[in-house]
Each structure stands twice: as structure tokens, then as C-alpha cells.
mmCIF file with all atom_site columns, C-alpha atoms in Angstrom:
data_model
loop_
_atom_site.group_PDB
_atom_site.id
_atom_site.type_symbol
_atom_site.label_atom_id
_atom_site.label_alt_id
_atom_site.label_comp_id
_atom_site.label_asym_id
_atom_site.label_entity_id
_atom_site.label_seq_id
_atom_site.pdbx_PDB_ins_code
_atom_site.Cartn_x
_atom_site.Cartn_y
_atom_site.Cartn_z
_atom_site.occupancy
_atom_site.B_iso_or_equiv
_atom_site.pdbx_formal_charge
_atom_site.auth_seq_id
_atom_site.auth_comp_id
_atom_site.auth_asym_id
_atom_site.auth_atom_id
_atom_site.pdbx_PDB_model_num
ATOM 1   C CA . MET A 1 1   ? 81.053 -153.658 270.841 1.00 56.00 ? 23  MET A CA 1
ATOM 2   C CA . GLU A 1 2   ? 80.461 -152.221 267.350 1.00 67.00 ? 24  GLU A CA 1
ATOM 3   C CA . LEU A 1 3   ? 80.175 -155.737 265.934 1.00 61.00 ? 25  LEU A CA 1
ATOM 4   C CA . ALA A 1 4   ? 77.507 -156.644 268.499 1.00 61.00 ? 26  ALA A CA 1
ATOM 5   C CA . LEU A 1 5   ? 75.504 -153.538 267.569 1.00 56.00 ? 27  LEU A CA 1
ATOM 6   C CA . ILE A 1 6   ? 75.766 -154.367 263.860 1.00 58.00 ? 28  ILE A CA 1
ATOM 7   C CA . LYS A 1 7   ? 74.582 -157.936 264.519 1.00 57.00 ? 29  LYS A CA 1
ATOM 8   C CA . LYS A 1 8   ? 71.590 -156.629 266.489 1.00 56.00 ? 30  LYS A CA 1
ATOM 9   C CA . LEU A 1 9   ? 70.671 -154.220 263.705 1.00 51.00 ? 31  LEU A CA 1
ATOM 10  C CA . ILE A 1 10  ? 70.927 -156.988 261.082 1.00 56.00 ? 32  ILE A CA 1
ATOM 11  C CA . LEU A 1 11  ? 68.802 -159.319 263.221 1.00 53.00 ? 33  LEU A CA 1
ATOM 12  C CA . LEU A 1 12  ? 66.211 -156.584 263.806 1.00 52.00 ? 34  LEU A CA 1
ATOM 13  C CA . SER A 1 13  ? 66.141 -155.815 260.080 1.00 52.00 ? 35  SER A CA 1
ATOM 14  C CA . LEU A 1 14  ? 65.643 -159.500 259.205 1.00 50.00 ? 36  LEU A CA 1
ATOM 15  C CA . CYS A 1 15  ? 62.820 -159.831 261.731 1.00 47.00 ? 37  CYS A CA 1
ATOM 16  C CA . PHE A 1 16  ? 61.146 -156.725 260.332 1.00 47.00 ? 38  PHE A CA 1
ATOM 17  C CA . SER A 1 17  ? 61.512 -158.082 256.776 1.00 47.00 ? 39  SER A CA 1
ATOM 18  C CA . LEU A 1 18  ? 59.816 -161.338 257.772 1.00 45.00 ? 40  LEU A CA 1
ATOM 19  C CA . ILE A 1 19  ? 56.999 -159.448 259.481 1.00 47.00 ? 41  ILE A CA 1
ATOM 20  C CA . SER A 1 20  ? 56.524 -157.216 256.417 1.00 48.00 ? 42  SER A CA 1
ATOM 21  C CA . CYS A 1 21  ? 55.842 -160.271 254.258 1.00 57.00 ? 43  CYS A CA 1
ATOM 22  C CA . GLY A 1 22  ? 52.337 -160.520 255.772 1.00 79.00 ? 44  GLY A CA 1
ATOM 23  C CA . TYR A 1 23  ? 50.474 -158.790 252.947 1.00 86.00 ? 45  TYR A CA 1
ATOM 24  C CA . LYS A 1 24  ? 47.378 -160.847 252.055 1.00 88.00 ? 46  LYS A CA 1
ATOM 25  C CA . GLY A 1 25  ? 45.525 -158.468 249.738 1.00 89.00 ? 47  GLY A CA 1
ATOM 26  C CA . ASP A 1 26  ? 45.346 -157.971 245.985 1.00 89.00 ? 48  ASP A CA 1
ATOM 27  C CA . GLY A 1 27  ? 48.215 -156.859 243.816 1.00 92.00 ? 49  GLY A CA 1
ATOM 28  C CA . ASP A 1 28  ? 51.982 -156.866 244.154 1.00 94.00 ? 50  ASP A CA 1
ATOM 29  C CA . PHE A 1 29  ? 53.295 -155.587 247.518 1.00 91.00 ? 51  PHE A CA 1
ATOM 30  C CA . LYS A 1 30  ? 57.014 -154.819 247.815 1.00 91.00 ? 52  LYS A CA 1
ATOM 31  C CA . THR A 1 31  ? 59.364 -153.294 250.358 1.00 87.00 ? 53  THR A CA 1
ATOM 32  C CA . TYR A 1 32  ? 62.611 -151.502 249.557 1.00 87.00 ? 54  TYR A CA 1
ATOM 33  C CA . GLY A 1 33  ? 65.465 -150.624 251.892 1.00 86.00 ? 55  GLY A CA 1
ATOM 34  C CA . TYR A 1 34  ? 66.241 -151.560 255.487 1.00 84.00 ? 56  TYR A CA 1
ATOM 35  C CA . TRP A 1 35  ? 64.361 -150.716 258.635 1.00 77.00 ? 57  TRP A CA 1
ATOM 36  C CA . PRO A 1 36  ? 63.704 -147.988 259.591 1.00 75.00 ? 58  PRO A CA 1
ATOM 37  C CA . PHE A 1 37  ? 64.399 -146.584 256.102 1.00 83.00 ? 59  PHE A CA 1
ATOM 38  C CA . ILE A 1 38  ? 61.873 -148.794 254.306 1.00 87.00 ? 60  ILE A CA 1
ATOM 39  C CA . THR A 1 39  ? 59.654 -147.798 251.419 1.00 89.00 ? 61  THR A CA 1
ATOM 40  C CA . TYR A 1 40  ? 56.430 -149.758 250.940 1.00 90.00 ? 62  TYR A CA 1
ATOM 41  C CA . GLU A 1 41  ? 54.847 -150.040 247.510 1.00 92.00 ? 63  GLU A CA 1
ATOM 42  C CA . LEU A 1 42  ? 51.670 -151.736 246.325 1.00 93.00 ? 64  LEU A CA 1
ATOM 43  C CA . THR A 1 43  ? 50.716 -152.014 242.657 1.00 95.00 ? 65  THR A CA 1
ATOM 44  C CA . LEU A 1 44  ? 47.187 -153.263 242.018 1.00 96.00 ? 66  LEU A CA 1
ATOM 45  C CA . PRO A 1 45  ? 46.251 -155.248 238.879 1.00 96.00 ? 67  PRO A CA 1
ATOM 46  C CA . ASP A 1 46  ? 45.488 -153.132 235.793 1.00 95.00 ? 68  ASP A CA 1
ATOM 47  C CA . VAL A 1 47  ? 41.776 -152.699 235.130 1.00 94.00 ? 69  VAL A CA 1
ATOM 48  C CA . SER A 1 48  ? 39.782 -151.451 232.169 1.00 92.00 ? 70  SER A CA 1
ATOM 49  C CA . PHE A 1 49  ? 38.805 -147.802 231.839 1.00 94.00 ? 71  PHE A CA 1
ATOM 50  C CA . GLU A 1 50  ? 35.221 -148.339 230.704 1.00 94.00 ? 72  GLU A CA 1
ATOM 51  C CA . THR A 1 51  ? 31.994 -146.460 231.299 1.00 96.00 ? 73  THR A CA 1
ATOM 52  C CA . GLY A 1 52  ? 30.317 -147.716 234.476 1.00 95.00 ? 74  GLY A CA 1
ATOM 53  C CA . ALA A 1 53  ? 33.201 -150.018 235.470 1.00 95.00 ? 75  ALA A CA 1
ATOM 54  C CA . LYS A 1 54  ? 33.447 -150.798 239.191 1.00 96.00 ? 76  LYS A CA 1
ATOM 55  C CA . HIS A 1 55  ? 36.435 -152.485 240.784 1.00 96.00 ? 77  HIS A CA 1
ATOM 56  C CA . LYS A 1 56  ? 37.105 -153.513 244.379 1.00 96.00 ? 78  LYS A CA 1
ATOM 57  C CA . PHE A 1 57  ? 40.471 -154.442 245.895 1.00 96.00 ? 79  PHE A CA 1
ATOM 58  C CA . ASP A 1 58  ? 41.418 -155.978 249.219 1.00 94.00 ? 80  ASP A CA 1
ATOM 59  C CA . LEU A 1 59  ? 44.447 -154.231 250.791 1.00 91.00 ? 81  LEU A CA 1
ATOM 60  C CA . LYS A 1 60  ? 44.631 -156.470 253.870 1.00 91.00 ? 82  LYS A CA 1
ATOM 61  C CA . GLY A 1 61  ? 48.069 -156.309 255.452 1.00 88.00 ? 83  GLY A CA 1
ATOM 62  C CA . TYR A 1 62  ? 49.153 -153.142 253.647 1.00 86.00 ? 84  TYR A CA 1
ATOM 63  C CA . LYS A 1 63  ? 51.935 -151.513 255.650 1.00 86.00 ? 85  LYS A CA 1
ATOM 64  C CA . SER A 1 64  ? 52.913 -147.853 255.624 1.00 85.00 ? 86  SER A CA 1
ATOM 65  C CA . HIS A 1 65  ? 54.556 -145.064 257.581 1.00 85.00 ? 87  HIS A CA 1
ATOM 66  C CA . GLU A 1 66  ? 51.039 -143.830 258.535 1.00 84.00 ? 88  GLU A CA 1
ATOM 67  C CA . THR A 1 67  ? 50.717 -141.764 255.325 1.00 86.00 ? 89  THR A CA 1
ATOM 68  C CA . SER A 1 68  ? 50.673 -143.018 251.745 1.00 89.00 ? 90  SER A CA 1
ATOM 69  C CA . MET A 1 69  ? 50.527 -141.556 248.289 1.00 90.00 ? 91  MET A CA 1
ATOM 70  C CA . ILE A 1 70  ? 47.859 -143.044 246.058 1.00 93.00 ? 92  ILE A CA 1
ATOM 71  C CA . SER A 1 71  ? 48.143 -142.653 242.313 1.00 94.00 ? 93  SER A CA 1
ATOM 72  C CA . ILE A 1 72  ? 45.901 -143.508 239.404 1.00 95.00 ? 94  ILE A CA 1
ATOM 73  C CA . GLU A 1 73  ? 47.865 -143.973 236.209 1.00 96.00 ? 95  GLU A CA 1
ATOM 74  C CA . LEU A 1 74  ? 46.090 -144.104 232.854 1.00 96.00 ? 96  LEU A CA 1
ATOM 75  C CA . LEU A 1 75  ? 48.027 -146.096 230.248 1.00 96.00 ? 97  LEU A CA 1
ATOM 76  C CA . SER A 1 76  ? 47.507 -146.395 226.511 1.00 95.00 ? 98  SER A CA 1
ATOM 77  C CA . GLU A 1 77  ? 49.399 -147.561 223.438 1.00 93.00 ? 99  GLU A CA 1
ATOM 78  C CA . SER A 1 78  ? 48.313 -144.407 221.592 1.00 94.00 ? 100 SER A CA 1
ATOM 79  C CA . GLU A 1 79  ? 48.692 -140.746 222.534 1.00 95.00 ? 101 GLU A CA 1
ATOM 80  C CA . HIS A 1 80  ? 45.787 -138.839 224.066 1.00 95.00 ? 102 HIS A CA 1
ATOM 81  C CA . ASP A 1 81  ? 44.967 -135.291 225.126 1.00 95.00 ? 103 ASP A CA 1
ATOM 82  C CA . PHE A 1 82  ? 44.356 -136.089 228.807 1.00 95.00 ? 104 PHE A CA 1
ATOM 83  C CA . SER A 1 83  ? 43.553 -132.456 229.614 1.00 93.00 ? 105 SER A CA 1
ATOM 84  C CA . GLU A 1 84  ? 40.243 -133.058 227.766 1.00 94.00 ? 106 GLU A CA 1
ATOM 85  C CA . LEU A 1 85  ? 39.373 -136.165 229.799 1.00 94.00 ? 107 LEU A CA 1
ATOM 86  C CA . ASP A 1 86  ? 36.442 -135.140 232.004 1.00 95.00 ? 108 ASP A CA 1
ATOM 87  C CA . THR A 1 87  ? 35.483 -138.645 233.159 1.00 95.00 ? 109 THR A CA 1
ATOM 88  C CA . GLU A 1 88  ? 34.374 -138.645 236.771 1.00 96.00 ? 110 GLU A CA 1
ATOM 89  C CA . VAL A 1 89  ? 36.355 -141.110 238.880 1.00 96.00 ? 111 VAL A CA 1
ATOM 90  C CA . GLU A 1 90  ? 35.219 -142.029 242.371 1.00 96.00 ? 112 GLU A CA 1
ATOM 91  C CA . LEU A 1 91  ? 37.767 -143.735 244.620 1.00 96.00 ? 113 LEU A CA 1
ATOM 92  C CA . LYS A 1 92  ? 37.174 -144.724 248.231 1.00 96.00 ? 114 LYS A CA 1
ATOM 93  C CA . ILE A 1 93  ? 39.362 -146.450 250.810 1.00 94.00 ? 115 ILE A CA 1
ATOM 94  C CA . VAL A 1 94  ? 37.756 -147.750 254.010 1.00 94.00 ? 116 VAL A CA 1
ATOM 95  C CA . ASN A 1 95  ? 38.874 -149.979 256.868 1.00 91.00 ? 117 ASN A CA 1
ATOM 96  C CA . ASP A 1 96  ? 37.088 -153.073 258.186 1.00 88.00 ? 118 ASP A CA 1
ATOM 97  C CA . LEU A 1 97  ? 34.886 -150.847 260.412 1.00 90.00 ? 119 LEU A CA 1
ATOM 98  C CA . ASP A 1 98  ? 33.786 -148.875 257.318 1.00 90.00 ? 120 ASP A CA 1
ATOM 99  C CA . VAL A 1 99  ? 35.712 -145.774 258.437 1.00 91.00 ? 121 VAL A CA 1
ATOM 100 C CA . THR A 1 100 ? 36.696 -143.738 255.365 1.00 93.00 ? 122 THR A CA 1
ATOM 101 C CA . PHE A 1 101 ? 40.430 -143.081 255.010 1.00 92.00 ? 123 PHE A CA 1
ATOM 102 C CA . PHE A 1 102 ? 40.260 -141.538 251.549 1.00 93.00 ? 124 PHE A CA 1
ATOM 103 C CA . TYR A 1 103 ? 37.483 -140.344 249.267 1.00 94.00 ? 125 TYR A CA 1
ATOM 104 C CA . ARG A 1 104 ? 37.623 -138.510 245.978 1.00 94.00 ? 126 ARG A CA 1
ATOM 105 C CA . ARG A 1 105 ? 34.880 -138.068 243.387 1.00 95.00 ? 127 ARG A CA 1
ATOM 106 C CA . SER A 1 106 ? 35.731 -135.624 240.640 1.00 94.00 ? 128 SER A CA 1
ATOM 107 C CA . PRO A 1 107 ? 36.263 -135.322 236.879 1.00 96.00 ? 129 PRO A CA 1
ATOM 108 C CA . LEU A 1 108 ? 39.901 -136.148 236.182 1.00 95.00 ? 130 LEU A CA 1
ATOM 109 C CA . ASN A 1 109 ? 40.517 -132.783 234.518 1.00 94.00 ? 131 ASN A CA 1
ATOM 110 C CA . ALA A 1 110 ? 38.653 -130.629 237.090 1.00 94.00 ? 132 ALA A CA 1
ATOM 111 C CA . HIS A 1 111 ? 41.909 -129.115 238.374 1.00 95.00 ? 133 HIS A CA 1
ATOM 112 C CA . PHE A 1 112 ? 43.039 -128.200 234.843 1.00 94.00 ? 134 PHE A CA 1
ATOM 113 C CA . LYS A 1 113 ? 39.652 -126.695 233.960 1.00 95.00 ? 135 LYS A CA 1
ATOM 114 C CA . ARG A 1 114 ? 39.639 -124.626 237.161 1.00 95.00 ? 136 ARG A CA 1
ATOM 115 C CA . MET A 1 115 ? 43.095 -123.223 236.309 1.00 94.00 ? 137 MET A CA 1
ATOM 116 C CA . GLN A 1 116 ? 41.783 -122.283 232.867 1.00 94.00 ? 138 GLN A CA 1
ATOM 117 C CA . GLU A 1 117 ? 38.908 -120.392 234.512 1.00 95.00 ? 139 GLU A CA 1
ATOM 118 C CA . LEU A 1 118 ? 41.294 -118.691 236.973 1.00 95.00 ? 140 LEU A CA 1
ATOM 119 C CA . LYS A 1 119 ? 43.737 -117.965 234.106 1.00 94.00 ? 141 LYS A CA 1
ATOM 120 C CA . GLU A 1 120 ? 46.663 -118.957 236.337 1.00 94.00 ? 142 GLU A CA 1
ATOM 121 C CA . ALA A 1 121 ? 48.419 -121.940 237.889 1.00 93.00 ? 143 ALA A CA 1
ATOM 122 C CA . SER A 1 122 ? 46.962 -123.138 241.179 1.00 94.00 ? 144 SER A CA 1
ATOM 123 C CA . TRP A 1 123 ? 47.472 -126.093 243.501 1.00 94.00 ? 145 TRP A CA 1
ATOM 124 C CA . ALA A 1 124 ? 44.825 -128.819 243.275 1.00 92.00 ? 146 ALA A CA 1
ATOM 125 C CA . ASN A 1 125 ? 42.260 -128.561 246.045 1.00 91.00 ? 147 ASN A CA 1
ATOM 126 C CA . GLU A 1 126 ? 41.034 -131.410 248.251 1.00 88.00 ? 148 GLU A CA 1
ATOM 127 C CA . TYR A 1 127 ? 38.174 -132.237 245.862 1.00 90.00 ? 149 TYR A CA 1
ATOM 128 C CA . GLU A 1 128 ? 40.233 -132.527 242.668 1.00 92.00 ? 150 GLU A CA 1
ATOM 129 C CA . TRP A 1 129 ? 42.541 -135.154 241.245 1.00 92.00 ? 151 TRP A CA 1
ATOM 130 C CA . ASP A 1 130 ? 46.089 -133.743 241.223 1.00 92.00 ? 152 ASP A CA 1
ATOM 131 C CA . GLY A 1 131 ? 47.723 -134.385 237.846 1.00 90.00 ? 153 GLY A CA 1
ATOM 132 C CA . ARG A 1 132 ? 50.852 -133.013 236.145 1.00 89.00 ? 154 ARG A CA 1
ATOM 133 C CA . TYR A 1 133 ? 50.294 -132.460 232.450 1.00 91.00 ? 155 TYR A CA 1
ATOM 134 C CA . SER A 1 134 ? 53.225 -132.604 230.059 1.00 91.00 ? 156 SER A CA 1
ATOM 135 C CA . TYR A 1 135 ? 54.242 -129.543 228.031 1.00 90.00 ? 157 TYR A CA 1
ATOM 136 C CA . GLU A 1 136 ? 56.707 -129.042 225.154 1.00 91.00 ? 158 GLU A CA 1
ATOM 137 C CA . ASN A 1 137 ? 58.163 -125.969 226.878 1.00 89.00 ? 159 ASN A CA 1
ATOM 138 C CA . GLN A 1 138 ? 60.886 -127.055 229.311 1.00 87.00 ? 160 GLN A CA 1
ATOM 139 C CA . ASP A 1 139 ? 60.320 -124.055 231.614 1.00 87.00 ? 161 ASP A CA 1
ATOM 140 C CA . LEU A 1 140 ? 56.668 -125.049 231.977 1.00 86.00 ? 162 LEU A CA 1
ATOM 141 C CA . ARG A 1 141 ? 57.590 -128.671 232.729 1.00 86.00 ? 163 ARG A CA 1
ATOM 142 C CA . ALA A 1 142 ? 59.960 -127.522 235.494 1.00 86.00 ? 164 ALA A CA 1
ATOM 143 C CA . ARG A 1 143 ? 57.295 -125.568 237.380 1.00 90.00 ? 165 ARG A CA 1
ATOM 144 C CA . ALA A 1 144 ? 55.744 -126.900 240.583 1.00 89.00 ? 166 ALA A CA 1
ATOM 145 C CA . VAL A 1 145 ? 52.325 -126.656 238.893 1.00 91.00 ? 167 VAL A CA 1
ATOM 146 C CA . PRO A 1 146 ? 52.764 -126.741 235.100 1.00 90.00 ? 168 PRO A CA 1
ATOM 147 C CA . PHE A 1 147 ? 50.123 -124.609 233.376 1.00 92.00 ? 169 PHE A CA 1
ATOM 148 C CA . SER A 1 148 ? 49.892 -122.134 230.510 1.00 90.00 ? 170 SER A CA 1
ATOM 149 C CA . LEU A 1 149 ? 47.110 -120.078 228.951 1.00 89.00 ? 171 LEU A CA 1
ATOM 150 C CA . ILE A 1 150 ? 49.020 -120.014 225.653 1.00 90.00 ? 172 ILE A CA 1
ATOM 151 C CA . GLU A 1 151 ? 50.313 -123.576 225.305 1.00 92.00 ? 173 GLU A CA 1
ATOM 152 C CA . MET A 1 152 ? 48.075 -126.621 225.689 1.00 93.00 ? 174 MET A CA 1
ATOM 153 C CA . PRO A 1 153 ? 49.422 -129.812 227.279 1.00 93.00 ? 175 PRO A CA 1
ATOM 154 C CA . SER A 1 154 ? 51.074 -132.335 224.961 1.00 93.00 ? 176 SER A CA 1
ATOM 155 C CA . GLN A 1 155 ? 49.393 -135.555 223.959 1.00 94.00 ? 177 GLN A CA 1
ATOM 156 C CA . THR A 1 156 ? 50.899 -138.476 225.866 1.00 94.00 ? 178 THR A CA 1
ATOM 157 C CA . LYS A 1 157 ? 50.490 -142.237 226.275 1.00 96.00 ? 179 LYS A CA 1
ATOM 158 C CA . SER A 1 158 ? 50.075 -142.014 230.040 1.00 96.00 ? 180 SER A CA 1
ATOM 159 C CA . MET A 1 159 ? 48.754 -139.680 232.707 1.00 95.00 ? 181 MET A CA 1
ATOM 160 C CA . ARG A 1 160 ? 49.140 -139.885 236.468 1.00 95.00 ? 182 ARG A CA 1
ATOM 161 C CA . TYR A 1 161 ? 46.890 -138.398 239.159 1.00 94.00 ? 183 TYR A CA 1
ATOM 162 C CA . PHE A 1 162 ? 47.790 -138.586 242.843 1.00 91.00 ? 184 PHE A CA 1
ATOM 163 C CA . HIS A 1 163 ? 46.929 -137.643 246.431 1.00 90.00 ? 185 HIS A CA 1
ATOM 164 C CA . PHE A 1 164 ? 48.143 -138.385 249.954 1.00 89.00 ? 186 PHE A CA 1
ATOM 165 C CA . PHE A 1 165 ? 46.020 -140.065 252.616 1.00 87.00 ? 187 PHE A CA 1
ATOM 166 C CA . PRO A 1 166 ? 46.359 -141.428 256.177 1.00 85.00 ? 188 PRO A CA 1
ATOM 167 C CA . SER A 1 167 ? 47.030 -145.158 255.892 1.00 84.00 ? 189 SER A CA 1
ATOM 168 C CA . ASP A 1 168 ? 47.708 -146.384 259.415 1.00 79.00 ? 190 ASP A CA 1
ATOM 169 C CA . ALA A 1 169 ? 45.195 -149.261 259.281 1.00 72.00 ? 191 ALA A CA 1
ATOM 170 C CA . ARG A 1 170 ? 46.111 -152.848 258.383 1.00 76.00 ? 192 ARG A CA 1
ATOM 171 C CA . SER A 1 171 ? 42.769 -153.884 256.925 1.00 86.00 ? 193 SER A CA 1
ATOM 172 C CA . LEU A 1 172 ? 41.735 -151.599 254.063 1.00 91.00 ? 194 LEU A CA 1
ATOM 173 C CA . THR A 1 173 ? 39.459 -151.984 251.051 1.00 94.00 ? 195 THR A CA 1
ATOM 174 C CA . LEU A 1 174 ? 39.651 -149.828 247.915 1.00 95.00 ? 196 LEU A CA 1
ATOM 175 C CA . THR A 1 175 ? 36.806 -149.313 245.449 1.00 96.00 ? 197 THR A CA 1
ATOM 176 C CA . ILE A 1 176 ? 36.961 -147.357 242.213 1.00 96.00 ? 198 ILE A CA 1
ATOM 177 C CA . ASN A 1 177 ? 33.990 -146.383 240.045 1.00 97.00 ? 199 ASN A CA 1
ATOM 178 C CA . ILE A 1 178 ? 34.489 -145.047 236.524 1.00 96.00 ? 200 ILE A CA 1
ATOM 179 C CA . GLY A 1 179 ? 31.998 -142.563 235.059 1.00 96.00 ? 201 GLY A CA 1
ATOM 180 C CA . SER A 1 180 ? 31.301 -141.882 231.390 1.00 96.00 ? 202 SER A CA 1
ATOM 181 C CA . VAL A 1 181 ? 34.368 -142.515 229.203 1.00 95.00 ? 203 VAL A CA 1
ATOM 182 C CA . PRO A 1 182 ? 34.598 -140.774 225.787 1.00 95.00 ? 204 PRO A CA 1
ATOM 183 C CA . PRO A 1 183 ? 35.027 -143.213 222.859 1.00 93.00 ? 205 PRO A CA 1
ATOM 184 C CA . GLN A 1 184 ? 38.575 -141.999 222.061 1.00 92.00 ? 206 GLN A CA 1
ATOM 185 C CA . PHE A 1 185 ? 39.760 -143.117 225.531 1.00 94.00 ? 207 PHE A CA 1
ATOM 186 C CA . GLU A 1 186 ? 38.333 -146.641 225.440 1.00 88.00 ? 208 GLU A CA 1
ATOM 187 C CA . ASP A 1 187 ? 41.772 -148.230 224.863 1.00 92.00 ? 209 ASP A CA 1
ATOM 188 C CA . VAL A 1 188 ? 43.049 -146.891 228.209 1.00 95.00 ? 210 VAL A CA 1
ATOM 189 C CA . LYS A 1 189 ? 43.924 -149.100 231.184 1.00 96.00 ? 211 LYS A CA 1
ATOM 190 C CA . VAL A 1 190 ? 43.988 -148.003 234.831 1.00 96.00 ? 212 VAL A CA 1
ATOM 191 C CA . ARG A 1 191 ? 46.812 -148.832 237.234 1.00 96.00 ? 213 ARG A CA 1
ATOM 192 C CA . ILE A 1 192 ? 46.501 -147.919 240.924 1.00 96.00 ? 214 ILE A CA 1
ATOM 193 C CA . ASN A 1 193 ? 49.612 -147.632 243.071 1.00 95.00 ? 215 ASN A CA 1
ATOM 194 C CA . LEU A 1 194 ? 50.063 -146.979 246.795 1.00 92.00 ? 216 LEU A CA 1
ATOM 195 C CA . SER A 1 195 ? 53.434 -146.052 248.239 1.00 91.00 ? 217 SER A CA 1
ATOM 196 C CA . SER A 1 196 ? 54.771 -144.924 251.592 1.00 88.00 ? 218 SER A CA 1
ATOM 197 C CA . GLY A 1 197 ? 58.321 -143.776 252.231 1.00 84.00 ? 219 GLY A CA 1
ATOM 198 C CA . TRP A 1 198 ? 60.113 -143.227 255.520 1.00 74.00 ? 220 TRP A CA 1
ATOM 199 C CA . LYS A 1 199 ? 60.503 -139.478 254.875 1.00 63.00 ? 221 LYS A CA 1
#
């Protein structure tokens, strides 16, 4: 009886794997694990971080556990002080009926600047990009929201901003618009990632 149950689970898992191969959008879509403990991950092609740049991606067939984390990662070959990067980034995700699933339009460092004004650590609000800056001090790095009035964030070669959004539609489109980019950040590339885990 146990063997029959195992065979059914394997067959169900194989069927689910075949179904999950139906992604038809842009980027590299992968699944990890076995049903129902599957993690979905989509990495979109890197794009330039240039003033006025606009990019549009088709996410048709993207699968999730109804909620996904979206992240914008800025990558460079040289180190930068990302806490000074006040470029406004607008990102929107809509379905084929033009219903908005996610929208954010804010300077990338708005959360950091607000904490400086408050003079204390604070969670990012719904209008800000949520980013974790790197600090030399290990105690600061270990905090849920790293921030210090005394120590400034370290210069790094990458910076990641993220948010969660409802992603229970199969036909999504993502657009990203880049505002004014300071000259010292012109070597930066943008990588957008969507992921959804079973937990």
C-alpha cells in the first residue's frame, strides 16, 4: 500500500513538473523542489541603469503560490555608496485586463533618508523601496533593519531592493522606468527577480 502511495505521489509530481514548464514570457523561469514544496523563480534579463530608460517584460505563464517577492538588484564592477542613490524608479506589474498587481514609484534611497530624518531605524513603508544597506559593524548587519546615525553604510558592488506582491495571475506584464541617474552610477546594471516559495 505504501508503494502505491509513493508511485501516485511521484506521478503527481511529474505531471506538475510538466505543467510548470509552460512559462512563455521573458527571462529564465525555474522551479525547485517537489510539489507541493516548490519554489518558483524568474530572473529577467539585465538592463542598463540609464537616465530615462524604459523596459517592458512579458511574464506570461509565471507561476507562484499567490504571493511573490520582487527584487531589483543593482550590479556594478566598482563599489558605490548606494545610500546616496536618489534615482526615482517606477515599477508596475499589471495583468492582461490592466489590473495593477504591484506599483512603486520612489527614489531608491527614500527609506534610508526617512530613517535619517527620524534618527532611528524604521521599517520601509508601502511607498518606499525596501533595501538592506551593508555596514562594517557586525551588530548593525545582524539587525532586522540595519541603520546607524553614527556609521554610514559601506560602499558595495551591489544593492538589492525588494517587496512582496499578490501574483495569482498567469498573464502579467512588468514595466520599469528609470529616473535621473547620477554620472557615478552609469556603470550599473539592473537585474529584476521574482520568486515565490511554498512557505
